[in-house]
Amino acid sequence: MACLSSSQLQKFQEDGFLVLEGFLSAEECAAMQQSIGQIVAKMDVPLHCRTVFTTKEEEQKRAQGNTDYFLSSGDKIRFFFEKGVFDEEGNFLVPPEKSINKIGHALHAHDPVFKSVTHSTKMQALARSLGLQTPVVVQSMYIFKQPHIGGEVLPHQDATFLYTEPLGRLLGVWIALEDATLENGCLWFIPGSHTSGVSRRMVRNPAGSTPGTCFQGSEPARDNSLFVPTPVRRGALVLIHGEVVHKSEQNFSDSSRHVYTFHLMEASGTVWSPENWLQPTAELPFPLLYT
């Protein structure tokens, strides 16, 4: 079982994140990498759907927020790409398998390997030890952090994009499928930053509007010295509170940094914002983790 100790739970509550080394075996990591390789091998994304993923606000509004391919991806497996991998006509400038930033947002629902990991007994035990009574999986992603071109992820809070009322009901589960190092773009956190609310929200604009999303509020300037690097080994799991501030740097190394990540929400007594870009659908209502 994967229950947290009282000291681990206290550290998570104080810092807003917690590293659990060795949560998955090398074999479990390899199975997910093999499965994602098969998904990538079958990838067929039309030219008009080739969306660049970025965390810079204006680029987000132009790229993700202005395309149905992104906004309707919550119940599908879809592909999002790094900057600079297409020519002006949308053709690949690098091998397609080396161009992908991430695959999202419903691997947990459609791929048997990722579904098995997400709904595993030890994942359920971990959620229970955190006090979640009715956890639901709201999204999942495979992040590649490609060698040399894997883009930076600017400081942010996950609740900016996945907002709940009350706050404090969102949990990120981040699993390293390869070593995450200072060189290839490990996570950086501001410990304790989950206690000050949410400074910015990405919300859907009314149907038919362009762009499809906008931002309310803004990210404050933060002293870079506040961030603590969190390198981890393959198989480690990092718990991420929905309001803790975190980031990752661009990957300038020769090594990729593959990650599987998903978000849980405590459904009991929680309102999922109808303004969130991601909404449950008839095809994929938020399913209970305990199945």
PDB file of C-alpha atoms in Angstrom:
ATOM      1  CA  MET A   1       0.000   0.000   0.000  1.00  0.00           C
ATOM      2  CA  ALA A   2       1.088   3.607  -0.514  1.00  0.00           C
ATOM      3  CA  CYS A   3      -0.277   5.415   2.523  1.00  0.00           C
ATOM      4  CA  LEU A   4       1.486   8.545   3.720  1.00  0.00           C
ATOM      5  CA  SER A   5       3.008   8.687   7.168  1.00  0.00           C
ATOM      6  CA  SER A   6       1.964  11.459   9.533  1.00  0.00           C
ATOM      7  CA  SER A   7       5.291  13.239   8.945  1.00  0.00           C
ATOM      8  CA  GLN A   8       4.864  13.053   5.163  1.00  0.00           C
ATOM      9  CA  LEU A   9       1.329  14.385   5.391  1.00  0.00           C
ATOM     10  CA  GLN A  10       2.501  17.241   7.607  1.00  0.00           C
ATOM     11  CA  LYS A  11       5.294  18.126   5.158  1.00  0.00           C
ATOM     12  CA  PHE A  12       2.838  18.172   2.245  1.00  0.00           C
ATOM     13  CA  GLN A  13       0.486  20.409   4.200  1.00  0.00           C
ATOM     14  CA  GLU A  14       3.326  22.793   5.062  1.00  0.00           C
ATOM     15  CA  ASP A  15       5.128  22.899   1.688  1.00  0.00           C
ATOM     16  CA  GLY A  16       2.322  22.256  -0.793  1.00  0.00           C
ATOM     17  CA  PHE A  17       4.282  19.473  -2.494  1.00  0.00           C
ATOM     18  CA  LEU A  18       5.817  16.145  -1.549  1.00  0.00           C
ATOM     19  CA  VAL A  19       8.263  13.777  -3.272  1.00  0.00           C
ATOM     20  CA  LEU A  20       7.690  10.020  -3.001  1.00  0.00           C
ATOM     21  CA  GLU A  21      10.727   8.328  -4.529  1.00  0.00           C
ATOM     22  CA  GLY A  22      10.298   4.823  -5.938  1.00  0.00           C
ATOM     23  CA  PHE A  23       6.511   4.962  -6.181  1.00  0.00           C
ATOM     24  CA  LEU A  24       6.539   3.127  -9.516  1.00  0.00           C
ATOM     25  CA  SER A  25       8.870   0.348 -10.583  1.00  0.00           C
ATOM     26  CA  ALA A  26      11.106   0.510 -13.641  1.00  0.00           C
ATOM     27  CA  GLU A  27       8.779  -2.016 -15.285  1.00  0.00           C
ATOM     28  CA  GLU A  28       5.717   0.179 -14.671  1.00  0.00           C
ATOM     29  CA  CYS A  29       7.523   3.205 -16.105  1.00  0.00           C
ATOM     30  CA  ALA A  30       8.627   1.229 -19.160  1.00  0.00           C
ATOM     31  CA  ALA A  31       5.070   0.009 -19.775  1.00  0.00           C
ATOM     32  CA  MET A  32       3.779   3.585 -19.959  1.00  0.00           C
ATOM     33  CA  GLN A  33       6.631   4.653 -22.221  1.00  0.00           C
ATOM     34  CA  GLN A  34       5.952   1.716 -24.509  1.00  0.00           C
ATOM     35  CA  SER A  35       2.240   2.526 -24.631  1.00  0.00           C
ATOM     36  CA  ILE A  36       2.876   6.194 -25.424  1.00  0.00           C
ATOM     37  CA  GLY A  37       5.282   5.115 -28.177  1.00  0.00           C
ATOM     38  CA  GLN A  38       2.487   3.130 -29.790  1.00  0.00           C
ATOM     39  CA  ILE A  39       0.123   6.104 -29.525  1.00  0.00           C
ATOM     40  CA  VAL A  40       2.706   8.419 -31.118  1.00  0.00           C
ATOM     41  CA  ALA A  41       3.374   5.916 -33.915  1.00  0.00           C
ATOM     42  CA  LYS A  42      -0.322   6.132 -34.883  1.00  0.00           C
ATOM     43  CA  MET A  43      -0.486   9.930 -34.559  1.00  0.00           C
ATOM     44  CA  ASP A  44      -2.369  11.640 -37.375  1.00  0.00           C
ATOM     45  CA  VAL A  45      -3.013  15.318 -36.694  1.00  0.00           C
ATOM     46  CA  PRO A  46      -4.512  17.386 -39.554  1.00  0.00           C
ATOM     47  CA  LEU A  47      -2.615  20.526 -40.510  1.00  0.00           C
ATOM     48  CA  HIS A  48      -5.273  22.862 -39.116  1.00  0.00           C
ATOM     49  CA  CYS A  49      -5.185  21.100 -35.737  1.00  0.00           C
ATOM     50  CA  ARG A  50      -1.436  21.307 -35.139  1.00  0.00           C
ATOM     51  CA  THR A  51      -1.469  23.319 -31.929  1.00  0.00           C
ATOM     52  CA  VAL A  52       1.630  24.650 -30.189  1.00  0.00           C
ATOM     53  CA  PHE A  53       1.560  24.312 -26.405  1.00  0.00           C
ATOM     54  CA  THR A  54       2.941  27.234 -24.422  1.00  0.00           C
ATOM     55  CA  THR A  55       2.577  28.728 -20.951  1.00  0.00           C
ATOM     56  CA  LYS A  56       3.096  32.350 -21.996  1.00  0.00           C
ATOM     57  CA  GLU A  57      -0.227  34.138 -21.578  1.00  0.00           C
ATOM     58  CA  GLU A  58      -0.608  35.869 -24.951  1.00  0.00           C
ATOM     59  CA  GLU A  59       0.616  32.787 -26.806  1.00  0.00           C
ATOM     60  CA  GLN A  60      -1.787  30.627 -24.796  1.00  0.00           C
ATOM     61  CA  LYS A  61      -4.741  32.755 -25.845  1.00  0.00           C
ATOM     62  CA  ARG A  62      -3.699  32.629 -29.495  1.00  0.00           C
ATOM     63  CA  ALA A  63      -2.804  28.934 -29.574  1.00  0.00           C
ATOM     64  CA  GLN A  64      -4.801  26.860 -27.095  1.00  0.00           C
ATOM     65  CA  GLY A  65      -7.510  29.355 -26.216  1.00  0.00           C
ATOM     66  CA  ASN A  66      -8.420  30.026 -29.823  1.00  0.00           C
ATOM     67  CA  THR A  67      -8.752  26.474 -31.091  1.00  0.00           C
ATOM     68  CA  ASP A  68     -11.450  23.888 -30.597  1.00  0.00           C
ATOM     69  CA  TYR A  69      -8.805  21.174 -30.892  1.00  0.00           C
ATOM     70  CA  PHE A  70      -7.532  22.185 -27.454  1.00  0.00           C
ATOM     71  CA  LEU A  71     -10.796  23.267 -25.839  1.00  0.00           C
ATOM     72  CA  SER A  72     -12.557  20.000 -26.726  1.00  0.00           C
ATOM     73  CA  SER A  73      -9.665  17.731 -25.728  1.00  0.00           C
ATOM     74  CA  GLY A  74     -10.857  16.927 -22.220  1.00  0.00           C
ATOM     75  CA  ASP A  75     -12.407  13.589 -23.197  1.00  0.00           C
ATOM     76  CA  LYS A  76      -9.925  12.681 -25.943  1.00  0.00           C
ATOM     77  CA  ILE A  77      -6.283  11.816 -26.622  1.00  0.00           C
ATOM     78  CA  ARG A  78      -4.799  14.746 -28.534  1.00  0.00           C
ATOM     79  CA  PHE A  79      -1.345  15.999 -29.445  1.00  0.00           C
ATOM     80  CA  PHE A  80       0.243  19.384 -28.670  1.00  0.00           C
ATOM     81  CA  PHE A  81       3.574  20.491 -30.045  1.00  0.00           C
ATOM     82  CA  GLU A  82       6.693  22.483 -29.230  1.00  0.00           C
ATOM     83  CA  LYS A  83       7.387  25.890 -30.730  1.00  0.00           C
ATOM     84  CA  GLY A  84       9.471  25.972 -33.902  1.00  0.00           C
ATOM     85  CA  VAL A  85       8.709  22.441 -35.109  1.00  0.00           C
ATOM     86  CA  PHE A  86       6.471  23.475 -38.066  1.00  0.00           C
ATOM     87  CA  ASP A  87       7.114  25.463 -41.218  1.00  0.00           C
ATOM     88  CA  GLU A  88       4.663  28.135 -42.382  1.00  0.00           C
ATOM     89  CA  GLU A  89       2.416  25.493 -43.950  1.00  0.00           C
ATOM     90  CA  GLY A  90       2.319  23.389 -40.786  1.00  0.00           C
ATOM     91  CA  ASN A  91       4.687  20.681 -42.017  1.00  0.00           C
ATOM     92  CA  PHE A  92       7.108  19.115 -39.549  1.00  0.00           C
ATOM     93  CA  LEU A  93      10.642  20.494 -39.477  1.00  0.00           C
ATOM     94  CA  VAL A  94      11.798  17.752 -37.089  1.00  0.00           C
ATOM     95  CA  PRO A  95      10.783  14.093 -36.786  1.00  0.00           C
ATOM     96  CA  PRO A  96       7.158  14.077 -35.553  1.00  0.00           C
ATOM     97  CA  GLU A  97       7.960  11.960 -32.501  1.00  0.00           C
ATOM     98  CA  LYS A  98      10.527  14.593 -31.439  1.00  0.00           C
ATOM     99  CA  SER A  99       8.108  17.493 -31.906  1.00  0.00           C
ATOM    100  CA  ILE A 100       5.488  16.721 -29.267  1.00  0.00           C
ATOM    101  CA  ASN A 101       5.241  18.791 -26.095  1.00  0.00           C
ATOM    102  CA  LYS A 102       2.453  16.756 -24.507  1.00  0.00           C
ATOM    103  CA  ILE A 103      -0.442  14.388 -25.111  1.00  0.00           C
ATOM    104  CA  GLY A 104      -3.699  15.045 -23.248  1.00  0.00           C
ATOM    105  CA  HIS A 105      -6.172  15.126 -21.694  1.00  0.00           C
ATOM    106  CA  ALA A 106      -7.889  11.752 -21.199  1.00  0.00           C
ATOM    107  CA  LEU A 107      -5.201   9.082 -21.334  1.00  0.00           C
ATOM    108  CA  HIS A 108      -6.592   7.844 -18.032  1.00  0.00           C
ATOM    109  CA  ALA A 109      -9.891   7.021 -19.700  1.00  0.00           C
ATOM    110  CA  HIS A 110      -8.889   5.669 -23.103  1.00  0.00           C
ATOM    111  CA  ASP A 111      -5.556   3.865 -22.772  1.00  0.00           C
ATOM    112  CA  PRO A 112      -5.565   0.658 -20.700  1.00  0.00           C
ATOM    113  CA  VAL A 113      -2.002   1.090 -19.401  1.00  0.00           C
ATOM    114  CA  PHE A 114      -2.541   4.646 -18.169  1.00  0.00           C
ATOM    115  CA  LYS A 115      -5.982   3.762 -16.843  1.00  0.00           C
ATOM    116  CA  SER A 116      -4.465   0.925 -14.845  1.00  0.00           C
ATOM    117  CA  VAL A 117      -1.832   3.176 -13.254  1.00  0.00           C
ATOM    118  CA  THR A 118      -4.262   6.004 -12.531  1.00  0.00           C
ATOM    119  CA  HIS A 119      -6.797   3.696 -10.874  1.00  0.00           C
ATOM    120  CA  SER A 120      -4.321   1.330  -9.216  1.00  0.00           C
ATOM    121  CA  THR A 121      -4.753   0.076  -5.670  1.00  0.00           C
ATOM    122  CA  LYS A 122      -1.714   1.974  -4.440  1.00  0.00           C
ATOM    123  CA  MET A 123      -2.929   5.198  -6.080  1.00  0.00           C
ATOM    124  CA  GLN A 124      -6.268   4.773  -4.352  1.00  0.00           C
ATOM    125  CA  ALA A 125      -4.509   4.167  -1.035  1.00  0.00           C
ATOM    126  CA  LEU A 126      -2.433   7.312  -1.537  1.00  0.00           C
ATOM    127  CA  ALA A 127      -5.548   9.381  -2.226  1.00  0.00           C
ATOM    128  CA  ARG A 128      -7.255   7.983   0.872  1.00  0.00           C
ATOM    129  CA  SER A 129      -4.256   8.785   3.069  1.00  0.00           C
ATOM    130  CA  LEU A 130      -4.507  12.404   1.877  1.00  0.00           C
ATOM    131  CA  GLY A 131      -8.078  12.519   3.151  1.00  0.00           C
ATOM    132  CA  LEU A 132      -9.837  12.421  -0.218  1.00  0.00           C
ATOM    133  CA  GLN A 133     -13.232  10.791   0.206  1.00  0.00           C
ATOM    134  CA  THR A 134     -14.658  11.072  -3.315  1.00  0.00           C
ATOM    135  CA  PRO A 135     -11.766  11.784  -5.678  1.00  0.00           C
ATOM    136  CA  VAL A 136     -12.427  12.193  -9.384  1.00  0.00           C
ATOM    137  CA  VAL A 137      -9.858  12.276 -12.186  1.00  0.00           C
ATOM    138  CA  VAL A 138     -10.369  15.464 -14.164  1.00  0.00           C
ATOM    139  CA  GLN A 139      -7.529  15.269 -16.691  1.00  0.00           C
ATOM    140  CA  SER A 140      -4.298  13.479 -17.552  1.00  0.00           C
ATOM    141  CA  MET A 141      -1.244  14.309 -19.658  1.00  0.00           C
ATOM    142  CA  TYR A 142       1.987  12.768 -20.900  1.00  0.00           C
ATOM    143  CA  ILE A 143       4.722  15.421 -21.043  1.00  0.00           C
ATOM    144  CA  PHE A 144       7.857  14.798 -23.126  1.00  0.00           C
ATOM    145  CA  LYS A 145      10.219  17.728 -22.381  1.00  0.00           C
ATOM    146  CA  GLN A 146      12.107  16.967 -25.580  1.00  0.00           C
ATOM    147  CA  PRO A 147      15.923  17.240 -25.678  1.00  0.00           C
ATOM    148  CA  HIS A 148      17.127  20.764 -26.552  1.00  0.00           C
ATOM    149  CA  ILE A 149      13.649  22.101 -27.450  1.00  0.00           C
ATOM    150  CA  GLY A 150      11.485  21.108 -24.465  1.00  0.00           C
ATOM    151  CA  GLY A 151       9.928  24.429 -23.519  1.00  0.00           C
ATOM    152  CA  GLU A 152       9.962  26.122 -20.145  1.00  0.00           C
ATOM    153  CA  VAL A 153       6.829  26.145 -18.016  1.00  0.00           C
ATOM    154  CA  LEU A 154       6.478  29.547 -16.383  1.00  0.00           C
ATOM    155  CA  PRO A 155       5.598  29.935 -12.689  1.00  0.00           C
ATOM    156  CA  HIS A 156       1.942  29.079 -12.192  1.00  0.00           C
ATOM    157  CA  GLN A 157      -0.680  27.465  -9.988  1.00  0.00           C
ATOM    158  CA  ASP A 158      -2.668  24.517 -11.352  1.00  0.00           C
ATOM    159  CA  ALA A 159      -5.860  26.039  -9.935  1.00  0.00           C
ATOM    160  CA  THR A 160      -5.418  28.889 -12.433  1.00  0.00           C
ATOM    161  CA  PHE A 161      -6.644  26.439 -15.057  1.00  0.00           C
ATOM    162  CA  LEU A 162      -8.640  23.977 -12.922  1.00  0.00           C
ATOM    163  CA  TYR A 163     -10.539  26.134 -10.435  1.00  0.00           C
ATOM    164  CA  THR A 164     -12.755  24.841  -7.651  1.00  0.00           C
ATOM    165  CA  GLU A 165     -14.932  26.366  -4.968  1.00  0.00           C
ATOM    166  CA  PRO A 166     -13.852  26.112  -2.244  1.00  0.00           C
ATOM    167  CA  LEU A 167     -10.158  26.127  -3.078  1.00  0.00           C
ATOM    168  CA  GLY A 168      -7.880  23.387  -1.821  1.00  0.00           C
ATOM    169  CA  ARG A 169      -9.741  20.553  -3.547  1.00  0.00           C
ATOM    170  CA  LEU A 170      -7.346  19.997  -6.458  1.00  0.00           C
ATOM    171  CA  LEU A 171      -4.326  17.685  -6.354  1.00  0.00           C
ATOM    172  CA  GLY A 172      -1.695  17.107  -9.025  1.00  0.00           C
ATOM    173  CA  VAL A 173      -0.023  13.689  -9.310  1.00  0.00           C
ATOM    174  CA  TRP A 174       3.263  13.962 -11.259  1.00  0.00           C
ATOM    175  CA  ILE A 175       5.173  10.754 -12.046  1.00  0.00           C
ATOM    176  CA  ALA A 176       8.715  10.802 -13.441  1.00  0.00           C
ATOM    177  CA  LEU A 177       9.121   8.146 -16.134  1.00  0.00           C
ATOM    178  CA  GLU A 178      12.724   9.273 -16.639  1.00  0.00           C
ATOM    179  CA  ASP A 179      15.120  10.989 -14.256  1.00  0.00           C
ATOM    180  CA  ALA A 180      14.158  14.665 -13.854  1.00  0.00           C
ATOM    181  CA  THR A 181      17.353  16.658 -13.376  1.00  0.00           C
ATOM    182  CA  LEU A 182      18.490  20.262 -13.161  1.00  0.00           C
ATOM    183  CA  GLU A 183      19.747  19.907 -16.722  1.00  0.00           C
ATOM    184  CA  ASN A 184      16.622  18.469 -18.374  1.00  0.00           C
ATOM    185  CA  GLY A 185      13.956  20.526 -16.628  1.00  0.00           C
ATOM    186  CA  CYS A 186      12.972  19.241 -13.178  1.00  0.00           C
ATOM    187  CA  LEU A 187      10.227  20.935 -11.181  1.00  0.00           C
ATOM    188  CA  TRP A 188      10.895  23.986  -8.996  1.00  0.00           C
ATOM    189  CA  PHE A 189       8.549  25.003  -6.156  1.00  0.00           C
ATOM    190  CA  ILE A 190       8.010  27.892  -3.772  1.00  0.00           C
ATOM    191  CA  PRO A 191       7.400  26.008  -0.515  1.00  0.00           C
ATOM    192  CA  GLY A 192       4.342  27.234   1.364  1.00  0.00           C
ATOM    193  CA  SER A 193       2.994  29.264  -1.563  1.00  0.00           C
ATOM    194  CA  HIS A 194      -0.271  27.294  -1.578  1.00  0.00           C
ATOM    195  CA  THR A 195      -1.710  29.342   1.286  1.00  0.00           C
ATOM    196  CA  SER A 196      -2.256  32.691  -0.453  1.00  0.00           C
ATOM    197  CA  GLY A 197      -5.140  31.972  -2.831  1.00  0.00           C
ATOM    198  CA  VAL A 198      -5.107  32.060  -6.642  1.00  0.00           C
ATOM    199  CA  SER A 199      -3.709  35.127  -8.375  1.00  0.00           C
ATOM    200  CA  ARG A 200      -4.846  34.385 -11.936  1.00  0.00           C
ATOM    201  CA  ARG A 201      -7.596  32.384 -13.636  1.00  0.00           C
ATOM    202  CA  MET A 202      -7.967  31.111 -17.186  1.00  0.00           C
ATOM    203  CA  VAL A 203     -11.690  31.143 -18.036  1.00  0.00           C
ATOM    204  CA  ARG A 204     -13.780  30.265 -21.050  1.00  0.00           C
ATOM    205  CA  ASN A 205     -15.287  33.162 -22.964  1.00  0.00           C
ATOM    206  CA  PRO A 206     -18.932  32.865 -24.055  1.00  0.00           C
ATOM    207  CA  ALA A 207     -19.540  30.350 -26.836  1.00  0.00           C
ATOM    208  CA  GLY A 208     -18.581  31.699 -30.239  1.00  0.00           C
ATOM    209  CA  SER A 209     -16.155  34.281 -28.839  1.00  0.00           C
ATOM    210  CA  THR A 210     -12.613  34.739 -30.104  1.00  0.00           C
ATOM    211  CA  PRO A 211     -10.370  33.920 -28.378  1.00  0.00           C
ATOM    212  CA  GLY A 212     -12.092  31.054 -26.620  1.00  0.00           C
ATOM    213  CA  THR A 213     -10.459  31.857 -23.273  1.00  0.00           C
ATOM    214  CA  CYS A 214      -9.165  34.836 -21.369  1.00  0.00           C
ATOM    215  CA  PHE A 215      -7.262  35.466 -18.142  1.00  0.00           C
ATOM    216  CA  GLN A 216      -8.576  37.194 -15.054  1.00  0.00           C
ATOM    217  CA  GLY A 217      -5.953  38.621 -12.727  1.00  0.00           C
ATOM    218  CA  SER A 218      -2.222  38.360 -13.287  1.00  0.00           C
ATOM    219  CA  GLU A 219       0.792  36.487 -12.025  1.00  0.00           C
ATOM    220  CA  PRO A 220       2.707  38.586  -9.491  1.00  0.00           C
ATOM    221  CA  ALA A 221       6.427  39.131  -9.842  1.00  0.00           C
ATOM    222  CA  ARG A 222       8.192  36.483  -7.784  1.00  0.00           C
ATOM    223  CA  ASP A 223      11.758  36.454  -6.501  1.00  0.00           C
ATOM    224  CA  ASN A 224      13.529  33.633  -8.306  1.00  0.00           C
ATOM    225  CA  SER A 225      15.482  32.830  -5.140  1.00  0.00           C
ATOM    226  CA  LEU A 226      12.251  31.579  -3.536  1.00  0.00           C
ATOM    227  CA  PHE A 227      12.104  28.576  -5.860  1.00  0.00           C
ATOM    228  CA  VAL A 228      13.535  25.259  -4.705  1.00  0.00           C
ATOM    229  CA  PRO A 229      14.655  22.722  -7.340  1.00  0.00           C
ATOM    230  CA  THR A 230      13.192  19.237  -7.011  1.00  0.00           C
ATOM    231  CA  PRO A 231      15.171  16.728  -9.071  1.00  0.00           C
ATOM    232  CA  VAL A 232      13.819  13.179  -8.781  1.00  0.00           C
ATOM    233  CA  ARG A 233      14.656   9.736 -10.102  1.00  0.00           C
ATOM    234  CA  ARG A 234      12.663   7.601 -12.495  1.00  0.00           C
ATOM    235  CA  GLY A 235       9.599   6.163 -10.751  1.00  0.00           C
ATOM    236  CA  ALA A 236       9.223   9.034  -8.275  1.00  0.00           C
ATOM    237  CA  LEU A 237       5.813  10.576  -7.660  1.00  0.00           C
ATOM    238  CA  VAL A 238       5.427  14.248  -6.761  1.00  0.00           C
ATOM    239  CA  LEU A 239       2.223  15.410  -5.084  1.00  0.00           C
ATOM    240  CA  ILE A 240       1.328  18.983  -6.083  1.00  0.00           C
ATOM    241  CA  HIS A 241      -1.233  21.068  -4.194  1.00  0.00           C
ATOM    242  CA  GLY A 242      -3.503  22.925  -6.615  1.00  0.00           C
ATOM    243  CA  GLU A 243      -2.363  26.335  -5.385  1.00  0.00           C
ATOM    244  CA  VAL A 244       1.378  25.823  -4.907  1.00  0.00           C
ATOM    245  CA  VAL A 245       3.514  27.924  -7.270  1.00  0.00           C
ATOM    246  CA  HIS A 246       5.823  25.858  -9.439  1.00  0.00           C
ATOM    247  CA  LYS A 247       7.702  25.945 -12.743  1.00  0.00           C
ATOM    248  CA  SER A 248      10.231  24.087 -14.878  1.00  0.00           C
ATOM    249  CA  GLU A 249      13.044  25.372 -17.057  1.00  0.00           C
ATOM    250  CA  GLN A 250      13.654  24.699 -20.735  1.00  0.00           C
ATOM    251  CA  ASN A 251      15.438  21.446 -21.494  1.00  0.00           C
ATOM    252  CA  PHE A 252      18.817  22.282 -23.020  1.00  0.00           C
ATOM    253  CA  SER A 253      20.249  18.820 -22.400  1.00  0.00           C
ATOM    254  CA  ASP A 254      20.602  15.739 -24.594  1.00  0.00           C
ATOM    255  CA  SER A 255      18.084  13.822 -22.456  1.00  0.00           C
ATOM    256  CA  SER A 256      14.296  13.941 -22.517  1.00  0.00           C
ATOM    257  CA  ARG A 257      12.232  14.178 -19.328  1.00  0.00           C
ATOM    258  CA  HIS A 258       9.121  12.039 -19.759  1.00  0.00           C
ATOM    259  CA  VAL A 259       6.347  12.462 -17.191  1.00  0.00           C
ATOM    260  CA  TYR A 260       2.838  11.145 -16.691  1.00  0.00           C
ATOM    261  CA  THR A 261       0.661  13.527 -14.705  1.00  0.00           C
ATOM    262  CA  PHE A 262      -2.994  13.737 -13.774  1.00  0.00           C
ATOM    263  CA  HIS A 263      -5.230  15.796 -11.515  1.00  0.00           C
ATOM    264  CA  LEU A 264      -7.626  14.639  -8.845  1.00  0.00           C
ATOM    265  CA  MET A 265     -10.460  16.667  -7.342  1.00  0.00           C
ATOM    266  CA  GLU A 266     -12.296  15.946  -4.127  1.00  0.00           C
ATOM    267  CA  ALA A 267     -15.864  15.891  -5.455  1.00  0.00           C
ATOM    268  CA  SER A 268     -17.707  15.893  -2.138  1.00  0.00           C
ATOM    269  CA  GLY A 269     -18.845  19.426  -1.335  1.00  0.00           C
ATOM    270  CA  THR A 270     -16.890  20.899  -4.269  1.00  0.00           C
ATOM    271  CA  VAL A 271     -18.105  23.004  -7.191  1.00  0.00           C
ATOM    272  CA  TRP A 272     -16.113  22.620 -10.407  1.00  0.00           C
ATOM    273  CA  SER A 273     -16.134  26.066 -12.004  1.00  0.00           C
ATOM    274  CA  PRO A 274     -18.339  26.264 -15.116  1.00  0.00           C
ATOM    275  CA  GLU A 275     -15.805  28.828 -16.373  1.00  0.00           C
ATOM    276  CA  ASN A 276     -12.929  26.321 -16.495  1.00  0.00           C
ATOM    277  CA  TRP A 277     -11.667  25.523 -19.989  1.00  0.00           C
ATOM    278  CA  LEU A 278     -12.043  21.828 -19.150  1.00  0.00           C
ATOM    279  CA  GLN A 279     -15.587  20.581 -18.635  1.00  0.00           C
ATOM    280  CA  PRO A 280     -17.044  17.096 -18.158  1.00  0.00           C
ATOM    281  CA  THR A 281     -18.894  15.776 -21.198  1.00  0.00           C
ATOM    282  CA  ALA A 282     -21.563  13.200 -21.924  1.00  0.00           C
ATOM    283  CA  GLU A 283     -18.805  10.951 -23.293  1.00  0.00           C
ATOM    284  CA  LEU A 284     -16.592  11.420 -20.239  1.00  0.00           C
ATOM    285  CA  PRO A 285     -18.197  12.700 -17.055  1.00  0.00           C
ATOM    286  CA  PHE A 286     -15.601  12.954 -14.317  1.00  0.00           C
ATOM    287  CA  PRO A 287     -15.274   9.276 -13.288  1.00  0.00           C
ATOM    288  CA  LEU A 288     -14.719   8.152  -9.718  1.00  0.00           C
ATOM    289  CA  LEU A 289     -11.187   7.042  -8.985  1.00  0.00           C
ATOM    290  CA  TYR A 290     -12.470   4.126  -6.920  1.00  0.00           C
ATOM    291  CA  THR A 291     -13.790   1.770  -9.596  1.00  0.00           C
TER     292      THR A 291
END
